[in-house]
PDB file of C-alpha atoms in Angstrom:
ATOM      1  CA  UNK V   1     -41.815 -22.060  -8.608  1.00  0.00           C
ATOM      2  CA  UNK V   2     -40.122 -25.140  -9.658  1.00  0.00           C
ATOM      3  CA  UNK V   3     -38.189 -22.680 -12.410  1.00  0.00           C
ATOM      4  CA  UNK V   4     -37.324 -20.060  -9.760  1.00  0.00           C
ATOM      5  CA  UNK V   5     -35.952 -22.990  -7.507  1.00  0.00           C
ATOM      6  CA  UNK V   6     -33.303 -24.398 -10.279  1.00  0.00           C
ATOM      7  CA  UNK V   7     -32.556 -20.579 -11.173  1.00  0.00           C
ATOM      8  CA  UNK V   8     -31.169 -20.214  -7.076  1.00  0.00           C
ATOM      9  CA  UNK V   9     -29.596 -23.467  -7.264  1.00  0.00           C
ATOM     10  CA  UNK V  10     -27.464 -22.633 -10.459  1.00  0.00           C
ATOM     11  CA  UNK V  11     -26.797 -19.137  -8.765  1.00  0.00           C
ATOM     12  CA  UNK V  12     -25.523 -20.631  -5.555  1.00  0.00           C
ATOM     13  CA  UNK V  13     -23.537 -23.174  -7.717  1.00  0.00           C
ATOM     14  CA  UNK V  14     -21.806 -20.514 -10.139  1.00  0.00           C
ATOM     15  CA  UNK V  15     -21.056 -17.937  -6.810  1.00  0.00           C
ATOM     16  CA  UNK V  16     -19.527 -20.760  -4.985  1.00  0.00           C
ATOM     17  CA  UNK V  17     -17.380 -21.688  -8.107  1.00  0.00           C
ATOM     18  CA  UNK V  18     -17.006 -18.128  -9.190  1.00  0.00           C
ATOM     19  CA  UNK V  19     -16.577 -15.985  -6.642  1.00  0.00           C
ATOM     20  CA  UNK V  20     -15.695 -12.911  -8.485  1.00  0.00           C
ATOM     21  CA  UNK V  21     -19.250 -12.939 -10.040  1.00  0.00           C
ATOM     22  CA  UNK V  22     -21.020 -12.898  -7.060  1.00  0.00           C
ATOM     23  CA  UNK V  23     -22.899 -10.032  -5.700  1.00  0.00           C
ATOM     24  CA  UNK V  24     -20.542  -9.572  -2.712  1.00  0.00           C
ATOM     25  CA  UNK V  25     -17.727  -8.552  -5.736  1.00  0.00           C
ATOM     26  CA  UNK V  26     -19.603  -5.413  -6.354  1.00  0.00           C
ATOM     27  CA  UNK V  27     -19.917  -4.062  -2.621  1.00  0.00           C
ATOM     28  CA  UNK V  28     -17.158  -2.823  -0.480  1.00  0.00           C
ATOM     29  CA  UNK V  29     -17.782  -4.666   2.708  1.00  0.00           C
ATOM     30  CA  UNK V  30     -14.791  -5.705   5.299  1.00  0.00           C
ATOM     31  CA  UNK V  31     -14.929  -9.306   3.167  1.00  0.00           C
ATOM     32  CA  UNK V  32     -13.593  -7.425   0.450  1.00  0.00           C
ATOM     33  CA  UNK V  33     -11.369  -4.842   0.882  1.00  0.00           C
ATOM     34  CA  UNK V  34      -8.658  -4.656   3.585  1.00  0.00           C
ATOM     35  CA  UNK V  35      -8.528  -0.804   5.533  1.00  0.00           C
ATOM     36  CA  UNK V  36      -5.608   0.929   6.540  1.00  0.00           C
ATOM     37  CA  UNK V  37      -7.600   2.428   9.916  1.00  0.00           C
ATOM     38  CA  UNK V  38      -7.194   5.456   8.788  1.00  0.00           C
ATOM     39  CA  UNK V  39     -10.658   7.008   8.563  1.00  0.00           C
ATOM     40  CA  UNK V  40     -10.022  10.091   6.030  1.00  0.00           C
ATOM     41  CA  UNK V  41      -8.235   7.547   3.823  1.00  0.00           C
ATOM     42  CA  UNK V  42     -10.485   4.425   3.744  1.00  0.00           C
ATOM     43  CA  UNK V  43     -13.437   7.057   2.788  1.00  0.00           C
ATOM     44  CA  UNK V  44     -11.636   8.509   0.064  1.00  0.00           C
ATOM     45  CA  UNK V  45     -11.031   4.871  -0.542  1.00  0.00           C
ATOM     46  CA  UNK V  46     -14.278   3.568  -0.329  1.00  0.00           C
ATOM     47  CA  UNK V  47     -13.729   1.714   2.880  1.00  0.00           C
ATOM     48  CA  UNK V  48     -10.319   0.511   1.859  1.00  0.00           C
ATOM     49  CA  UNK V  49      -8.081  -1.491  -0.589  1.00  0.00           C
ATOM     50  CA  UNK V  50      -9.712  -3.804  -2.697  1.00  0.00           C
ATOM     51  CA  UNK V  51      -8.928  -7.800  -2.680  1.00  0.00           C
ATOM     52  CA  UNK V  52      -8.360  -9.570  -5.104  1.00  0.00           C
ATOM     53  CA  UNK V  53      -6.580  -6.276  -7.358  1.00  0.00           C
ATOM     54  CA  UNK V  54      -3.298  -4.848  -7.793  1.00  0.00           C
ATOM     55  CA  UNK V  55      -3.295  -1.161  -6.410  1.00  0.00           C
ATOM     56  CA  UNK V  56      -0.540   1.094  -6.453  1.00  0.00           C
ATOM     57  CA  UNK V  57       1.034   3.898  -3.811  1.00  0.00           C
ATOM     58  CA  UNK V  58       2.820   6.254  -5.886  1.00  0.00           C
ATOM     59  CA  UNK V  59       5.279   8.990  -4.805  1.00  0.00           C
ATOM     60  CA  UNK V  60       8.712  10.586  -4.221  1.00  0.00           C
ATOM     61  CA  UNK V  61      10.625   8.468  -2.111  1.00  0.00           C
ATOM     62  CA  UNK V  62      10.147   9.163   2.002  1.00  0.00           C
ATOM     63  CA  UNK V  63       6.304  10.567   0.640  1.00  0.00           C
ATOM     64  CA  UNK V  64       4.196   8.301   3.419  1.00  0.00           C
ATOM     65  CA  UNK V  65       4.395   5.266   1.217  1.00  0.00           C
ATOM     66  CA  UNK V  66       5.843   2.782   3.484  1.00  0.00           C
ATOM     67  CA  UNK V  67       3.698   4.463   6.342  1.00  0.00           C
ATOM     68  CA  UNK V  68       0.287   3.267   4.317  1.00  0.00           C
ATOM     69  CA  UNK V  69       1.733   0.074   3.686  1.00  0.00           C
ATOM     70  CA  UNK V  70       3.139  -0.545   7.135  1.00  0.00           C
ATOM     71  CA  UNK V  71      -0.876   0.028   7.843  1.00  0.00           C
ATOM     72  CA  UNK V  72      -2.067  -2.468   5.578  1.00  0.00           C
ATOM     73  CA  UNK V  73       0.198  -4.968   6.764  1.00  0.00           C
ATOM     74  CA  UNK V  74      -0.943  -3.931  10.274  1.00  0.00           C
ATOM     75  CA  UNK V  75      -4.481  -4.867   9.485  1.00  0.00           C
ATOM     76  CA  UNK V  76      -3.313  -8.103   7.331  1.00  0.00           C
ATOM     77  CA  UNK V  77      -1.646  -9.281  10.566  1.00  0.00           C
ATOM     78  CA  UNK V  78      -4.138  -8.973  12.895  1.00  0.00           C
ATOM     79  CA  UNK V  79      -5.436 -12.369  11.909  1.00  0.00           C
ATOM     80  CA  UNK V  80      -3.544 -13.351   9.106  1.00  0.00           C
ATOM     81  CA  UNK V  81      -0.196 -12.917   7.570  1.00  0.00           C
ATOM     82  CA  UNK V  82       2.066 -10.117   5.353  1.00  0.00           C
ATOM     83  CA  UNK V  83       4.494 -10.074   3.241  1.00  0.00           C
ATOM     84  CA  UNK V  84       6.862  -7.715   2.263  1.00  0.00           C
ATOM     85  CA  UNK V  85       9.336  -7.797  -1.067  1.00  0.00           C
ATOM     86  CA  UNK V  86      11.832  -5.507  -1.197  1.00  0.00           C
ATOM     87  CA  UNK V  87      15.343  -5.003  -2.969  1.00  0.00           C
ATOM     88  CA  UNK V  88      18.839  -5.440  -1.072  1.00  0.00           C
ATOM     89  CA  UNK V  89      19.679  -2.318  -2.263  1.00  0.00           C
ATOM     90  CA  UNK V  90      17.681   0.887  -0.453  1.00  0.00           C
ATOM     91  CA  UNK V  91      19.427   3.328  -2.949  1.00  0.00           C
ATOM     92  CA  UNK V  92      16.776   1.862  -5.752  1.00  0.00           C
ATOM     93  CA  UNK V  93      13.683   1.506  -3.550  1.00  0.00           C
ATOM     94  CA  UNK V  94      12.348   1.949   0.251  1.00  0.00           C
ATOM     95  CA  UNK V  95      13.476  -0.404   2.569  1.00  0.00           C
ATOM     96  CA  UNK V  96      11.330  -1.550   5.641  1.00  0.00           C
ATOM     97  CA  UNK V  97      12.186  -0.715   9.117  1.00  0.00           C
ATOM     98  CA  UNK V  98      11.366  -3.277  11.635  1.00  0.00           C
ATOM     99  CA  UNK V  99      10.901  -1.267  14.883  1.00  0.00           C
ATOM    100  CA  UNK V 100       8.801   1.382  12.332  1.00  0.00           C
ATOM    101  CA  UNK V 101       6.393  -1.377  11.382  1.00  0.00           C
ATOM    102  CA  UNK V 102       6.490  -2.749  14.714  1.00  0.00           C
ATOM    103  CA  UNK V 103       5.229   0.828  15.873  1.00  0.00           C
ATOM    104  CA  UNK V 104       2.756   1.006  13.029  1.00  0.00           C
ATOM    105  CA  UNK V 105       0.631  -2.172  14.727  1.00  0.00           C
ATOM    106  CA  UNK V 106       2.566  -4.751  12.308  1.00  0.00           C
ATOM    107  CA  UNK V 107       3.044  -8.586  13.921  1.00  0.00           C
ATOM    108  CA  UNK V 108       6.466  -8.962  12.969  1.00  0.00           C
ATOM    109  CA  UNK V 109       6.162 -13.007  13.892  1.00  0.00           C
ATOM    110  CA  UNK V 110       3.859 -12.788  10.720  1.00  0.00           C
ATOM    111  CA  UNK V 111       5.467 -11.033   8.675  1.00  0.00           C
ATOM    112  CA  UNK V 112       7.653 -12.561   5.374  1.00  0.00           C
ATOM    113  CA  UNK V 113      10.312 -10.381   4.570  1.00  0.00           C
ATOM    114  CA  UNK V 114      11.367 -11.581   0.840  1.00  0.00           C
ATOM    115  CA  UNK V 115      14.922  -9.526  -0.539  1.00  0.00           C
ATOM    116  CA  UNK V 116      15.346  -9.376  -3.626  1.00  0.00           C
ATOM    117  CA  UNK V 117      18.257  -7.989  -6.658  1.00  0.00           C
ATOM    118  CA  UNK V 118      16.137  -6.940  -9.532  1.00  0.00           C
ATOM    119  CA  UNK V 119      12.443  -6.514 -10.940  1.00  0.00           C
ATOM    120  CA  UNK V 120      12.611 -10.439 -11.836  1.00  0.00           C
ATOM    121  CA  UNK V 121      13.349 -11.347  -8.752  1.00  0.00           C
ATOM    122  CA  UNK V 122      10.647  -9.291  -7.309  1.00  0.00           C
ATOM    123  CA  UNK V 123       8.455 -10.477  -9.678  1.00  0.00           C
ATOM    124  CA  UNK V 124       9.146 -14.373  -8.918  1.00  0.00           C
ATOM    125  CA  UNK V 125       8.775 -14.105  -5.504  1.00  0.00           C
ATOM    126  CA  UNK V 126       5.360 -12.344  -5.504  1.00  0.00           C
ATOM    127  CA  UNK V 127       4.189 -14.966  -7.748  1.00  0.00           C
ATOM    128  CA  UNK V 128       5.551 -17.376  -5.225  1.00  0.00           C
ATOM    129  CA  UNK V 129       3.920 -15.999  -2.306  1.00  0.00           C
ATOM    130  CA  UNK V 130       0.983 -14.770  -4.046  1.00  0.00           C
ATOM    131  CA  UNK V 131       0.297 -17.855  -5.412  1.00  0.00           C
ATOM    132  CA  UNK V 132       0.186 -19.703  -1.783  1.00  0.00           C
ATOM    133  CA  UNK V 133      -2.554 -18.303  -0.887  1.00  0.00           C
ATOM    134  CA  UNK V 134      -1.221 -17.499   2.666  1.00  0.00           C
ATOM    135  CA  UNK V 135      -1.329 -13.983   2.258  1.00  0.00           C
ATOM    136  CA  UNK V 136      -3.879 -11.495   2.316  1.00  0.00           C
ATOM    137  CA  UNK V 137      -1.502  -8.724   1.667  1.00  0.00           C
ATOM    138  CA  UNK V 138       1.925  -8.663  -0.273  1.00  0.00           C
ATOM    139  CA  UNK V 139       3.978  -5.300  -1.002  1.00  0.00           C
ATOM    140  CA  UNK V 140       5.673  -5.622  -4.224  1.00  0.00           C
ATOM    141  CA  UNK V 141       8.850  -2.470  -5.180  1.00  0.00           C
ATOM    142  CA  UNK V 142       8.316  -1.515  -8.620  1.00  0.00           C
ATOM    143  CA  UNK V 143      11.430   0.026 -11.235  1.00  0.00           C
ATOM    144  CA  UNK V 144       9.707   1.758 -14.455  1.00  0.00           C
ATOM    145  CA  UNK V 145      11.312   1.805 -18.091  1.00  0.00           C
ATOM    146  CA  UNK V 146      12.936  -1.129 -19.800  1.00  0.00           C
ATOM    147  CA  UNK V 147      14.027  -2.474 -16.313  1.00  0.00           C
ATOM    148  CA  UNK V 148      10.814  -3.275 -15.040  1.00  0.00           C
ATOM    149  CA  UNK V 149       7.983  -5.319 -15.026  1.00  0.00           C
ATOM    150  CA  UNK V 150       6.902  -6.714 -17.906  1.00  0.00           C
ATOM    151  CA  UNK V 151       3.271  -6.408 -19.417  1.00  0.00           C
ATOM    152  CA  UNK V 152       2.709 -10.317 -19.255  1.00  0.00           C
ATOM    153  CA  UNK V 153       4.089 -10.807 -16.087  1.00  0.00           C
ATOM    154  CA  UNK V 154       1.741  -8.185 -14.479  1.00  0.00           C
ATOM    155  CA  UNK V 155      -1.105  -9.997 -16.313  1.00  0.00           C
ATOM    156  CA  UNK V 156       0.078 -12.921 -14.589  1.00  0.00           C
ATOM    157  CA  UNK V 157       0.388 -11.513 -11.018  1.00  0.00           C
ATOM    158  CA  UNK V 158      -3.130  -9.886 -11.651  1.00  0.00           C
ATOM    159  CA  UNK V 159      -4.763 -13.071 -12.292  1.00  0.00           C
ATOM    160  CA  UNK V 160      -3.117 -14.482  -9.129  1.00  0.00           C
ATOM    161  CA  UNK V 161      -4.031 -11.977  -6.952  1.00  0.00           C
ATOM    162  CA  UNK V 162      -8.066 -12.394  -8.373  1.00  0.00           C
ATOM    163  CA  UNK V 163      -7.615 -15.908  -7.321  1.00  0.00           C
ATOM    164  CA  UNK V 164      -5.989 -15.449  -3.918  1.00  0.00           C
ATOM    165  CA  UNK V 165      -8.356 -12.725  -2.801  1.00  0.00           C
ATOM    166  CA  UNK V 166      -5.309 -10.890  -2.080  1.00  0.00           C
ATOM    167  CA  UNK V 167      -3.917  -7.423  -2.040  1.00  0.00           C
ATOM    168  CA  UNK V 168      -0.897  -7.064  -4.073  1.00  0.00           C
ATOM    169  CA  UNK V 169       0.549  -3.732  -2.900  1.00  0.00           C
ATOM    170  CA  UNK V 170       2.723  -2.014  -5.897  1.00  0.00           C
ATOM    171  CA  UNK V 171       5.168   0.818  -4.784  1.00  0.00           C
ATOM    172  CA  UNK V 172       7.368   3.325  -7.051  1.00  0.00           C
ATOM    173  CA  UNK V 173       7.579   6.899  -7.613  1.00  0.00           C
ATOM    174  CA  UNK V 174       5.666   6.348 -10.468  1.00  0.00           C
ATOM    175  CA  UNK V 175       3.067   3.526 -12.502  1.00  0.00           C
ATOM    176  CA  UNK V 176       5.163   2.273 -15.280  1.00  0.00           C
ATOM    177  CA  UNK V 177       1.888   2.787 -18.567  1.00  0.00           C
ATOM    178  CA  UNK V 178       1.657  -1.449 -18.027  1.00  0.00           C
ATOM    179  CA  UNK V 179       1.294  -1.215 -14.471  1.00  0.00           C
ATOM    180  CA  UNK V 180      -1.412   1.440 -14.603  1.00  0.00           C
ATOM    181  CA  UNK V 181      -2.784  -0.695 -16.941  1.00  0.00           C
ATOM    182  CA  UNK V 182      -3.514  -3.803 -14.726  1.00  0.00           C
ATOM    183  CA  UNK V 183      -3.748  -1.610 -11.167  1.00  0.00           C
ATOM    184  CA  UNK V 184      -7.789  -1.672 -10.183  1.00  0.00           C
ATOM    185  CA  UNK V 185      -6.235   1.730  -7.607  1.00  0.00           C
ATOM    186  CA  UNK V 186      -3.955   3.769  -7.837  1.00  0.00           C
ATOM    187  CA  UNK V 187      -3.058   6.463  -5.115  1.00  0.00           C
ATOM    188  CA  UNK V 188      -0.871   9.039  -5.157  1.00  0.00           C
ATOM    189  CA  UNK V 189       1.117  10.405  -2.215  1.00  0.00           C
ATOM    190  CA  UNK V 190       2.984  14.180  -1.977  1.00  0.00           C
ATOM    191  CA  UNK V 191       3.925  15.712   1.513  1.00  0.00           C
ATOM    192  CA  UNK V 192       2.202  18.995   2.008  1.00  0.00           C
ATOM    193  CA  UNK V 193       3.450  19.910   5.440  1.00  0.00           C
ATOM    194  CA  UNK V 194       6.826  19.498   7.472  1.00  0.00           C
ATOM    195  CA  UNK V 195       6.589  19.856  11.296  1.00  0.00           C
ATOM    196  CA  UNK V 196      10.011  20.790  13.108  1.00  0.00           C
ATOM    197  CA  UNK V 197      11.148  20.589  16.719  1.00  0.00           C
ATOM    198  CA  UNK V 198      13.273  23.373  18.314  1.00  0.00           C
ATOM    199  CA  UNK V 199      15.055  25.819  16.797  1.00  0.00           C
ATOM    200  CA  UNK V 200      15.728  26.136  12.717  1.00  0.00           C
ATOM    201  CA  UNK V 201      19.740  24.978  11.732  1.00  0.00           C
ATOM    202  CA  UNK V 202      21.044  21.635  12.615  1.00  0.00           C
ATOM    203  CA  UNK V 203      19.670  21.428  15.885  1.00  0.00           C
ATOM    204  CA  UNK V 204      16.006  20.975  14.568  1.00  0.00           C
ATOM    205  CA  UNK V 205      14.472  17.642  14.789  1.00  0.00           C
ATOM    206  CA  UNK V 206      11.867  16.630  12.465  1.00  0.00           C
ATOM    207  CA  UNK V 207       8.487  16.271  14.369  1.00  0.00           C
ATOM    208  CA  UNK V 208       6.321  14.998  11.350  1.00  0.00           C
ATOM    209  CA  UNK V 209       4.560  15.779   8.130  1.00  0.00           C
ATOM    210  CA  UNK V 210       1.335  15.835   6.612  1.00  0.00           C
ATOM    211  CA  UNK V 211       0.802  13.659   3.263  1.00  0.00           C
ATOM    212  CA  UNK V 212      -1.793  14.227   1.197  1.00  0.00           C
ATOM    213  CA  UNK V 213      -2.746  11.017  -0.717  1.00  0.00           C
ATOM    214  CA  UNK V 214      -5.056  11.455  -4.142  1.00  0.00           C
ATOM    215  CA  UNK V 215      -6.851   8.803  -5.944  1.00  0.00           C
ATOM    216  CA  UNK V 216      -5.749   8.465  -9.371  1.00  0.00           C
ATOM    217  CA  UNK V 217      -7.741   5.425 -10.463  1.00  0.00           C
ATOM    218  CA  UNK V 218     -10.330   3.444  -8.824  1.00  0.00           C
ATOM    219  CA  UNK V 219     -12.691   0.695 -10.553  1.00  0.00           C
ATOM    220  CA  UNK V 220     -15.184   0.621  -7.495  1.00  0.00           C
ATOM    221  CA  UNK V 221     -15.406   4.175  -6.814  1.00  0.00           C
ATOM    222  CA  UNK V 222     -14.789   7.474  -8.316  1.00  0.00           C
ATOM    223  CA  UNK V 223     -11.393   8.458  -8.562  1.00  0.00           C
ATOM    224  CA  UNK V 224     -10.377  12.360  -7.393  1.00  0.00           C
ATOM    225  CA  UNK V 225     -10.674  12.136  -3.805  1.00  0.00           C
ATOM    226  CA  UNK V 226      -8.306  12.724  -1.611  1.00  0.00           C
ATOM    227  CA  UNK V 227      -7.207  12.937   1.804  1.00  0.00           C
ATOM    228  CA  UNK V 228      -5.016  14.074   5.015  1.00  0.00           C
ATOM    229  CA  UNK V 229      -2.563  11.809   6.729  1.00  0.00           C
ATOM    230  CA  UNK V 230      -0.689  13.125   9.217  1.00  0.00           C
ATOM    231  CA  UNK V 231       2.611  10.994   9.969  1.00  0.00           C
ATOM    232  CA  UNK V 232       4.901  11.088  13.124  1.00  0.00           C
ATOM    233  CA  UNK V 233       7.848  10.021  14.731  1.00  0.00           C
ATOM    234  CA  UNK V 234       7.996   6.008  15.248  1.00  0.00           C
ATOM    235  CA  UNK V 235       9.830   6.199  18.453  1.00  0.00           C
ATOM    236  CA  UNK V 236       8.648   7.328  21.890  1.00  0.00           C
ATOM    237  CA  UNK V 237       9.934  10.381  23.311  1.00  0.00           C
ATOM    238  CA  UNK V 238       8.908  12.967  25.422  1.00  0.00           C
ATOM    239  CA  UNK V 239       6.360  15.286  23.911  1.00  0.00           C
ATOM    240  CA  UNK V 240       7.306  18.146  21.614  1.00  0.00           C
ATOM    241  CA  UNK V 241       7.810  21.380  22.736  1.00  0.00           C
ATOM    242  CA  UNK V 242       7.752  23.939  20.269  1.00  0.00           C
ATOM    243  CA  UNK V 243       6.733  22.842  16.939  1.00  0.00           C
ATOM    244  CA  UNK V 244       6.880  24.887  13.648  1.00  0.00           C
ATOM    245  CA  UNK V 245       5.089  24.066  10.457  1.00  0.00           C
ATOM    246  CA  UNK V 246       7.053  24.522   6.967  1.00  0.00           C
ATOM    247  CA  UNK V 247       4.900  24.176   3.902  1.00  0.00           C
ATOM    248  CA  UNK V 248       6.565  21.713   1.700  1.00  0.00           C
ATOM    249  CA  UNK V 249       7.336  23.565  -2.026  1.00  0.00           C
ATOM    250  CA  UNK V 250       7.161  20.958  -4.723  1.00  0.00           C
ATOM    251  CA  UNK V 251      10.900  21.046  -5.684  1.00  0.00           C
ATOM    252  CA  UNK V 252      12.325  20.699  -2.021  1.00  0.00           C
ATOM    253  CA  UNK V 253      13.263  17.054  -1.456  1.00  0.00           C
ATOM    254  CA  UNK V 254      11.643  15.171   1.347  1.00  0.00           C
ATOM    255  CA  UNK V 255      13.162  13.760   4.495  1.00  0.00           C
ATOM    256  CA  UNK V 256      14.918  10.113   4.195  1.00  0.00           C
ATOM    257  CA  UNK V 257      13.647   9.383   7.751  1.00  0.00           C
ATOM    258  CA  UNK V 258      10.779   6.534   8.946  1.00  0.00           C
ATOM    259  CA  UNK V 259       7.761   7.447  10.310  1.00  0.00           C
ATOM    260  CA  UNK V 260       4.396   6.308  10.706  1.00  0.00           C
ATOM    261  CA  UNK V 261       1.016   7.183   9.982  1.00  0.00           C
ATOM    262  CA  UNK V 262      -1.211   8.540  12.988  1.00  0.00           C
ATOM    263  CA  UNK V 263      -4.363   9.381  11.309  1.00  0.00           C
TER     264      UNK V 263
END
């Protein structure tokens, strides 16, 4: 008894200290992952995106990734606050709309908006805010090749983020080999479907598209899944009259336009 005893008192004492070792670590409960609310992709997720991990949300640019993000800052916000880092120039990387995250369920009054010129800057100012504590998500551009992140500074950042609990949110058309590395998740995200309003030519408006997001690499689940989001218009307007569908082919370019995920 008295053995038992000291073995739950050193248990207590090294889960309190180390909280990555604990059992809760190895479950995906709400205390450790953060969902987007979207219920096809927090299953194929696993309930959602892990804390205390880098992930990724990989794609061609205007794919859904700012529309996932915008819902992980949604749910960040709710109680907490977000933080976005982006670059001053939106030719090299997405740039967040305001009135789309706004739509999306984001609390703009707590929400850090962080611009930045180049990969080190990015990379200082996640370590910055990642390092605070403050912030249960962060959403981090990424630039592959020579240009980008280095190895040891994602080593860094990852050992942050374990600390802070946090989500560190990586996004870029694609994982530069030491990103995929350090990312714990890694999704993928390709539009499938285009949804038009009115008549084909210039007077069509774009209604929508469905993204279809795959899991590349996850350390708490298996990876392969994937999943359906459907993604509309951010602004309100009367409702759509005659919609067509246009199956996306893999070497049209997608639409430069924000919208937001709807499920």
């Amino acid at each position: 008894m008295a053995a038992n005893a000291a073995f739950l008192a050193l248990r207590e004492r090294l889960d309190a200290r180390h909280r990555d070792a604990a059992a809760a670590a190895f479950v995906t409960s709400e205390d450790v992952v953060v969902a987007t609310g979207i219920a096809d992709l927090d299953r194929a997720l696993a309930g959602g995106f892990t804390r205390g991990t880098i992930s990724t949300i990989e794609g061609a640019p205007s794919s859904g990734r700012s529309a996932i993000v915008a819902r992980l800052l949604a749910q960040a916000t709710v109680r907490g606050l977000g933080a976005i880092v982006q670059y001053e120039d939106c030719e090299r990387a997405e740039t967040f709309h305001p009135p789309a995250l706004a739509a999306a369920g984001v609390r703009l009054d707590r929400l850090l908006i962080v611009p930045v010129r180049d990969p080190l800057g990015a990379a200082r100012a996640a370590d910055i805010i990642v390092r605070s504590g403050a912030f249960p998500v962060v959403a981090i551009p990424t630039l592959g090749g020579a240009r980008g992140i280095s190895a040891a500074t994602w080593t860094r950042l990852a050992s942050l983020t374990h600390r802070a609990n946090a989500v560190l949110v990586a996004t870029g058309v694609e994982a530069s080999e030491e990103l995929r590395y350090f990312a714990s998740l890694r999704v993928g995200c390709t539009i499938e479907r285009v949804r038009w309003n009115g008549p084909s030519g210039p007077f069509g408006e774009l209604a929508g598209f469905d993204v279809r997001i795959d899991v590349r690499k996850h350390k708490r689940a298996a990876p392969g899944k994937t999943a359906l989001v459907r993604c509309g218009p951010y602004e309100s307007r009367p409702t759509f009259h005659d919609l067509r569908d246009h199956v996306l082919a893999a070497e049209e370019p997608p639409m430069r336009r924000p919208l937001r995920a709807v499920g």
